Amino acid sequence: TSSSSTAMAVGMSPPPSAAAAASGPRSLSLPDMASYAARAQAEEEKRKKRLARNRASARLRRLRKKNLVDSYEGEVGVLETSLQKLKSHEWGEPT
């Protein structure tokens, strides 16, 4: 008990083993580390799921964007061809 009396003299609480032996069952004021670990693990699982959903969403968005760009490029090609035909046409002359 010399460490307990030293701790009390300095203003610190006694070591947990001495406190547990003195009070019997675990004190409600002490944090339950298992619940903290479980909560941290649950939050980490949520984070991993969120990141996986975000990656999947980003991949789909990139695919949609690529398809849209390809579609626009095809449309530009058609319009350029039409423009060249119109430019090369001899206007005002009978056919």
Short mmCIF file of N, CA, C and O in Angstrom, two decimals:
data_model
loop_
_atom_site.label_atom_id
_atom_site.label_comp_id
_atom_site.label_asym_id
_atom_site.label_seq_id
_atom_site.Cartn_x
_atom_site.Cartn_y
_atom_site.Cartn_z
N THR A 1 0.82 -1.21 0.00
CA THR A 1 0.00 0.00 0.00
C THR A 1 0.85 1.26 0.00
O THR A 1 0.31 2.34 0.05
N SER A 2 2.15 1.13 -0.05
CA SER A 2 2.99 2.33 -0.08
C SER A 2 2.77 3.09 -1.38
O SER A 2 2.78 4.31 -1.38
N SER A 3 2.53 2.39 -2.49
CA SER A 3 2.27 3.09 -3.73
C SER A 3 0.91 3.77 -3.67
O SER A 3 0.72 4.85 -4.20
N SER A 4 -0.06 3.17 -2.96
CA SER A 4 -1.38 3.79 -2.83
C SER A 4 -1.28 5.05 -1.99
O SER A 4 -1.86 6.08 -2.32
N SER A 5 -0.54 4.98 -0.90
CA SER A 5 -0.42 6.16 -0.06
C SER A 5 0.40 7.24 -0.77
O SER A 5 0.12 8.41 -0.63
N THR A 6 1.39 6.84 -1.55
CA THR A 6 2.17 7.80 -2.31
C THR A 6 1.29 8.46 -3.36
O THR A 6 1.34 9.67 -3.55
N ALA A 7 0.47 7.66 -4.04
CA ALA A 7 -0.42 8.20 -5.07
C ALA A 7 -1.42 9.16 -4.45
O ALA A 7 -1.74 10.20 -5.02
N MET A 8 -1.94 8.82 -3.28
CA MET A 8 -2.91 9.69 -2.62
C MET A 8 -2.25 10.98 -2.16
O MET A 8 -2.85 12.04 -2.24
N ALA A 9 -0.99 10.88 -1.72
CA ALA A 9 -0.29 12.06 -1.23
C ALA A 9 -0.01 13.03 -2.37
O ALA A 9 -0.03 14.24 -2.18
N VAL A 10 0.23 12.52 -3.57
CA VAL A 10 0.54 13.35 -4.71
C VAL A 10 -0.74 13.90 -5.33
O VAL A 10 -0.72 14.85 -6.09
N GLY A 11 -1.89 13.32 -5.03
CA GLY A 11 -3.15 13.79 -5.56
C GLY A 11 -3.64 12.95 -6.73
O GLY A 11 -4.57 13.33 -7.41
N MET A 12 -3.01 11.82 -6.94
CA MET A 12 -3.44 10.93 -8.01
C MET A 12 -4.31 9.84 -7.43
O MET A 12 -4.31 9.59 -6.23
N SER A 13 -5.08 9.18 -8.29
CA SER A 13 -5.90 8.07 -7.81
C SER A 13 -5.02 6.84 -7.66
O SER A 13 -3.97 6.74 -8.29
N PRO A 14 -5.43 5.91 -6.85
CA PRO A 14 -4.64 4.70 -6.66
C PRO A 14 -4.64 3.88 -7.95
O PRO A 14 -5.49 4.07 -8.81
N PRO A 15 -3.68 2.97 -8.10
CA PRO A 15 -3.63 2.13 -9.30
C PRO A 15 -4.94 1.35 -9.46
O PRO A 15 -5.61 1.06 -8.48
N PRO A 16 -5.32 1.00 -10.68
CA PRO A 16 -6.59 0.33 -10.92
C PRO A 16 -6.74 -0.97 -10.14
O PRO A 16 -7.83 -1.27 -9.66
N SER A 17 -5.68 -1.73 -9.99
CA SER A 17 -5.79 -2.99 -9.26
C SER A 17 -6.15 -2.73 -7.81
O SER A 17 -6.97 -3.42 -7.23
N ALA A 18 -5.57 -1.70 -7.21
CA ALA A 18 -5.88 -1.38 -5.82
C ALA A 18 -7.30 -0.82 -5.72
O ALA A 18 -8.04 -1.13 -4.79
N ALA A 19 -7.72 -0.01 -6.69
CA ALA A 19 -9.07 0.56 -6.68
C ALA A 19 -10.11 -0.54 -6.85
O ALA A 19 -11.14 -0.54 -6.20
N ALA A 20 -9.83 -1.50 -7.75
CA ALA A 20 -10.78 -2.57 -7.98
C ALA A 20 -10.90 -3.46 -6.75
O ALA A 20 -11.99 -3.90 -6.39
N ALA A 21 -9.78 -3.71 -6.10
CA ALA A 21 -9.81 -4.55 -4.90
C ALA A 21 -10.54 -3.83 -3.78
O ALA A 21 -11.26 -4.45 -3.00
N ALA A 22 -10.41 -2.53 -3.72
CA ALA A 22 -11.03 -1.78 -2.63
C ALA A 22 -12.53 -1.61 -2.86
O ALA A 22 -13.31 -1.65 -1.91
N SER A 23 -12.96 -1.42 -4.10
CA SER A 23 -14.37 -1.13 -4.34
C SER A 23 -15.18 -2.36 -4.71
O SER A 23 -16.40 -2.28 -4.78
N GLY A 24 -14.57 -3.47 -5.01
CA GLY A 24 -15.32 -4.66 -5.38
C GLY A 24 -15.56 -4.68 -6.88
O GLY A 24 -14.61 -4.72 -7.64
N PRO A 25 -16.81 -4.60 -7.33
CA PRO A 25 -17.07 -4.62 -8.78
C PRO A 25 -16.52 -3.37 -9.47
O PRO A 25 -16.25 -2.37 -8.81
N ARG A 26 -16.39 -3.45 -10.77
CA ARG A 26 -15.81 -2.35 -11.54
C ARG A 26 -16.64 -1.08 -11.35
O ARG A 26 -17.85 -1.09 -11.37
N SER A 27 -15.95 0.01 -11.19
CA SER A 27 -16.59 1.30 -11.00
C SER A 27 -17.25 1.74 -12.29
O SER A 27 -16.72 1.55 -13.38
N LEU A 28 -18.39 2.39 -12.20
CA LEU A 28 -19.09 2.87 -13.38
C LEU A 28 -18.39 4.10 -13.97
O LEU A 28 -18.63 4.44 -15.12
N SER A 29 -17.55 4.74 -13.19
CA SER A 29 -16.87 5.92 -13.70
C SER A 29 -15.69 5.56 -14.61
O SER A 29 -15.25 6.38 -15.39
N LEU A 30 -15.21 4.32 -14.54
CA LEU A 30 -14.12 3.90 -15.41
C LEU A 30 -14.68 3.55 -16.78
O LEU A 30 -15.73 2.94 -16.88
N PRO A 31 -14.03 3.95 -17.85
CA PRO A 31 -14.54 3.65 -19.19
C PRO A 31 -14.45 2.17 -19.51
O PRO A 31 -13.54 1.47 -19.06
N ASP A 32 -15.41 1.68 -20.25
CA ASP A 32 -15.42 0.29 -20.68
C ASP A 32 -14.68 0.25 -22.03
O ASP A 32 -15.22 0.65 -23.06
N MET A 33 -13.44 -0.18 -22.00
CA MET A 33 -12.59 -0.14 -23.19
C MET A 33 -13.13 -1.05 -24.30
O MET A 33 -12.94 -0.78 -25.47
N ALA A 34 -13.82 -2.12 -23.91
CA ALA A 34 -14.37 -3.03 -24.92
C ALA A 34 -15.41 -2.31 -25.78
O ALA A 34 -15.46 -2.51 -27.00
N SER A 35 -16.22 -1.45 -25.16
CA SER A 35 -17.22 -0.74 -25.95
C SER A 35 -16.56 0.28 -26.87
O SER A 35 -17.02 0.49 -27.99
N TYR A 36 -15.48 0.89 -26.42
CA TYR A 36 -14.75 1.82 -27.28
C TYR A 36 -14.15 1.07 -28.47
O TYR A 36 -14.21 1.55 -29.60
N ALA A 37 -13.58 -0.08 -28.22
CA ALA A 37 -12.98 -0.88 -29.30
C ALA A 37 -14.06 -1.34 -30.28
O ALA A 37 -13.85 -1.28 -31.50
N ALA A 38 -15.21 -1.76 -29.77
CA ALA A 38 -16.30 -2.21 -30.63
C ALA A 38 -16.81 -1.04 -31.47
O ALA A 38 -17.08 -1.19 -32.67
N ARG A 39 -16.95 0.12 -30.85
CA ARG A 39 -17.43 1.30 -31.57
C ARG A 39 -16.42 1.70 -32.65
O ARG A 39 -16.79 2.03 -33.77
N ALA A 40 -15.13 1.67 -32.30
CA ALA A 40 -14.10 2.03 -33.26
C ALA A 40 -14.10 1.04 -34.43
O ALA A 40 -13.96 1.44 -35.59
N GLN A 41 -14.30 -0.24 -34.12
CA GLN A 41 -14.33 -1.25 -35.18
C GLN A 41 -15.56 -1.05 -36.06
O GLN A 41 -15.46 -1.14 -37.29
N ALA A 42 -16.70 -0.74 -35.47
CA ALA A 42 -17.92 -0.50 -36.25
C ALA A 42 -17.75 0.73 -37.14
O ALA A 42 -18.15 0.72 -38.32
N GLU A 43 -17.14 1.77 -36.61
CA GLU A 43 -16.90 2.98 -37.40
C GLU A 43 -15.94 2.71 -38.55
O GLU A 43 -16.11 3.21 -39.65
N GLU A 44 -14.93 1.88 -38.29
CA GLU A 44 -13.97 1.53 -39.33
C GLU A 44 -14.65 0.73 -40.43
O GLU A 44 -14.39 0.94 -41.62
N GLU A 45 -15.57 -0.19 -40.06
CA GLU A 45 -16.32 -0.96 -41.05
C GLU A 45 -17.20 -0.03 -41.88
O GLU A 45 -17.27 -0.16 -43.10
N LYS A 46 -17.86 0.92 -41.23
CA LYS A 46 -18.69 1.89 -41.96
C LYS A 46 -17.84 2.69 -42.93
O LYS A 46 -18.23 2.93 -44.07
N ARG A 47 -16.66 3.10 -42.48
CA ARG A 47 -15.75 3.88 -43.32
C ARG A 47 -15.32 3.07 -44.54
O ARG A 47 -15.33 3.58 -45.67
N LYS A 48 -14.98 1.79 -44.32
CA LYS A 48 -14.55 0.94 -45.43
C LYS A 48 -15.69 0.76 -46.43
O LYS A 48 -15.47 0.80 -47.64
N LYS A 49 -16.92 0.55 -45.93
CA LYS A 49 -18.06 0.39 -46.83
C LYS A 49 -18.31 1.67 -47.61
O LYS A 49 -18.59 1.64 -48.81
N ARG A 50 -18.22 2.81 -46.92
CA ARG A 50 -18.44 4.10 -47.59
C ARG A 50 -17.39 4.33 -48.67
O ARG A 50 -17.70 4.75 -49.80
N LEU A 51 -16.13 4.02 -48.37
CA LEU A 51 -15.06 4.18 -49.36
C LEU A 51 -15.27 3.25 -50.55
O LEU A 51 -15.03 3.64 -51.70
N ALA A 52 -15.73 2.01 -50.29
CA ALA A 52 -15.98 1.07 -51.38
C ALA A 52 -17.12 1.58 -52.26
O ALA A 52 -17.04 1.52 -53.50
N ARG A 53 -18.19 2.10 -51.63
CA ARG A 53 -19.31 2.66 -52.42
C ARG A 53 -18.82 3.85 -53.23
O ARG A 53 -19.22 4.02 -54.39
N ASN A 54 -17.99 4.68 -52.62
CA ASN A 54 -17.48 5.86 -53.31
C ASN A 54 -16.62 5.45 -54.52
O ASN A 54 -16.73 6.05 -55.58
N ARG A 55 -15.78 4.43 -54.34
CA ARG A 55 -14.95 3.97 -55.46
C ARG A 55 -15.83 3.44 -56.59
O ARG A 55 -15.58 3.73 -57.77
N ALA A 56 -16.86 2.65 -56.25
CA ALA A 56 -17.75 2.10 -57.27
C ALA A 56 -18.48 3.23 -57.99
O ALA A 56 -18.61 3.22 -59.22
N SER A 57 -18.95 4.20 -57.23
CA SER A 57 -19.66 5.33 -57.82
C SER A 57 -18.75 6.12 -58.75
O SER A 57 -19.15 6.52 -59.85
N ALA A 58 -17.53 6.34 -58.33
CA ALA A 58 -16.57 7.09 -59.15
C ALA A 58 -16.24 6.33 -60.43
O ALA A 58 -16.14 6.92 -61.51
N ARG A 59 -16.10 5.01 -60.32
CA ARG A 59 -15.82 4.19 -61.51
C ARG A 59 -16.98 4.28 -62.50
O ARG A 59 -16.76 4.48 -63.71
N LEU A 60 -18.22 4.18 -62.01
CA LEU A 60 -19.38 4.30 -62.90
C LEU A 60 -19.45 5.68 -63.54
O LEU A 60 -19.76 5.82 -64.73
N ARG A 61 -19.14 6.70 -62.76
CA ARG A 61 -19.18 8.06 -63.30
C ARG A 61 -18.14 8.23 -64.41
O ARG A 61 -18.41 8.85 -65.44
N ARG A 62 -16.94 7.67 -64.20
CA ARG A 62 -15.91 7.75 -65.24
C ARG A 62 -16.35 7.02 -66.51
O ARG A 62 -16.12 7.50 -67.62
N LEU A 63 -17.00 5.86 -66.35
CA LEU A 63 -17.48 5.12 -67.52
C LEU A 63 -18.56 5.91 -68.26
O LEU A 63 -18.55 5.98 -69.49
N ARG A 64 -19.49 6.50 -67.51
CA ARG A 64 -20.54 7.31 -68.13
C ARG A 64 -19.94 8.49 -68.88
O ARG A 64 -20.35 8.82 -69.99
N LYS A 65 -18.97 9.12 -68.24
CA LYS A 65 -18.33 10.28 -68.88
C LYS A 65 -17.61 9.86 -70.16
O LYS A 65 -17.69 10.54 -71.18
N LYS A 66 -16.92 8.72 -70.12
CA LYS A 66 -16.21 8.24 -71.31
C LYS A 66 -17.20 7.96 -72.43
O LYS A 66 -16.96 8.34 -73.58
N ASN A 67 -18.31 7.31 -72.11
CA ASN A 67 -19.32 7.03 -73.13
C ASN A 67 -19.90 8.32 -73.70
O ASN A 67 -20.15 8.42 -74.91
N LEU A 68 -20.12 9.30 -72.84
CA LEU A 68 -20.67 10.57 -73.29
C LEU A 68 -19.68 11.28 -74.21
O LEU A 68 -20.05 11.80 -75.27
N VAL A 69 -18.41 11.28 -73.84
CA VAL A 69 -17.38 11.92 -74.67
C VAL A 69 -17.28 11.20 -76.01
O VAL A 69 -17.21 11.84 -77.07
N ASP A 70 -17.32 9.86 -75.99
CA ASP A 70 -17.28 9.10 -77.25
C ASP A 70 -18.47 9.46 -78.14
O ASP A 70 -18.33 9.62 -79.35
N SER A 71 -19.63 9.58 -77.52
CA SER A 71 -20.84 9.95 -78.27
C SER A 71 -20.69 11.33 -78.89
O SER A 71 -21.02 11.55 -80.06
N TYR A 72 -20.18 12.28 -78.10
CA TYR A 72 -19.98 13.64 -78.61
C TYR A 72 -18.96 13.65 -79.74
O TYR A 72 -19.13 14.35 -80.73
N GLU A 73 -17.89 12.87 -79.60
CA GLU A 73 -16.88 12.82 -80.65
C GLU A 73 -17.47 12.25 -81.94
O GLU A 73 -17.16 12.72 -83.04
N GLY A 74 -18.32 11.24 -81.84
CA GLY A 74 -18.99 10.69 -83.01
C GLY A 74 -19.89 11.72 -83.67
O GLY A 74 -19.93 11.85 -84.91
N GLU A 75 -20.62 12.47 -82.84
CA GLU A 75 -21.50 13.51 -83.37
C GLU A 75 -20.69 14.61 -84.06
O GLU A 75 -21.08 15.11 -85.13
N VAL A 76 -19.56 14.97 -83.48
CA VAL A 76 -18.69 15.98 -84.09
C VAL A 76 -18.21 15.47 -85.46
O VAL A 76 -18.18 16.23 -86.44
N GLY A 77 -17.84 14.20 -85.55
CA GLY A 77 -17.41 13.63 -86.82
C GLY A 77 -18.49 13.73 -87.89
O GLY A 77 -18.23 14.11 -89.04
N VAL A 78 -19.73 13.41 -87.51
CA VAL A 78 -20.85 13.50 -88.46
C VAL A 78 -21.05 14.95 -88.89
O VAL A 78 -21.24 15.23 -90.09
N LEU A 79 -21.01 15.86 -87.95
CA LEU A 79 -21.22 17.28 -88.28
C LEU A 79 -20.09 17.82 -89.15
O LEU A 79 -20.34 18.62 -90.07
N GLU A 80 -18.85 17.40 -88.89
CA GLU A 80 -17.73 17.84 -89.73
C GLU A 80 -17.88 17.34 -91.16
O GLU A 80 -17.61 18.06 -92.12
N THR A 81 -18.34 16.09 -91.31
CA THR A 81 -18.56 15.54 -92.64
C THR A 81 -19.64 16.33 -93.37
O THR A 81 -19.48 16.68 -94.56
N SER A 82 -20.73 16.61 -92.66
CA SER A 82 -21.81 17.41 -93.26
C SER A 82 -21.30 18.79 -93.66
O SER A 82 -21.65 19.30 -94.73
N LEU A 83 -20.49 19.40 -92.81
CA LEU A 83 -19.96 20.72 -93.09
C LEU A 83 -19.08 20.69 -94.34
O LEU A 83 -19.17 21.58 -95.20
N GLN A 84 -18.24 19.68 -94.46
CA GLN A 84 -17.36 19.57 -95.65
C GLN A 84 -18.19 19.40 -96.92
O GLN A 84 -17.87 20.00 -97.95
N LYS A 85 -19.27 18.60 -96.82
CA LYS A 85 -20.13 18.43 -98.00
C LYS A 85 -20.78 19.75 -98.38
O LYS A 85 -20.88 20.09 -99.56
N LEU A 86 -21.23 20.50 -97.37
CA LEU A 86 -21.87 21.79 -97.66
C LEU A 86 -20.87 22.79 -98.23
O LEU A 86 -21.19 23.56 -99.13
N LYS A 87 -19.65 22.78 -97.71
CA LYS A 87 -18.63 23.71 -98.21
C LYS A 87 -18.23 23.38 -99.65
O LYS A 87 -17.94 24.29 -100.44
N SER A 88 -18.19 22.12 -99.99
CA SER A 88 -17.76 21.74 -101.33
C SER A 88 -18.89 21.79 -102.35
O SER A 88 -18.64 21.67 -103.55
N HIS A 89 -20.09 22.02 -101.92
CA HIS A 89 -21.23 22.08 -102.83
C HIS A 89 -21.17 23.37 -103.64
O HIS A 89 -20.85 24.43 -103.13
N GLU A 90 -21.48 23.26 -104.92
CA GLU A 90 -21.52 24.44 -105.79
C GLU A 90 -22.92 25.02 -105.73
O GLU A 90 -23.87 24.47 -106.27
N TRP A 91 -23.04 26.12 -105.02
CA TRP A 91 -24.35 26.75 -104.84
C TRP A 91 -24.71 27.60 -106.06
O TRP A 91 -23.87 28.25 -106.66
N GLY A 92 -25.99 27.59 -106.41
CA GLY A 92 -26.50 28.45 -107.47
C GLY A 92 -26.39 27.88 -108.85
O GLY A 92 -26.91 28.44 -109.81
N GLU A 93 -25.72 26.79 -109.02
CA GLU A 93 -25.62 26.18 -110.35
C GLU A 93 -26.66 25.07 -110.47
O GLU A 93 -26.90 24.33 -109.52
N PRO A 94 -27.26 24.93 -111.63
CA PRO A 94 -28.22 23.83 -111.80
C PRO A 94 -27.51 22.49 -111.76
O PRO A 94 -26.36 22.35 -112.18
N THR A 95 -28.20 21.51 -111.22
CA THR A 95 -27.60 20.18 -111.13
C THR A 95 -27.95 19.30 -112.28
O THR A 95 -28.84 19.45 -113.01
#
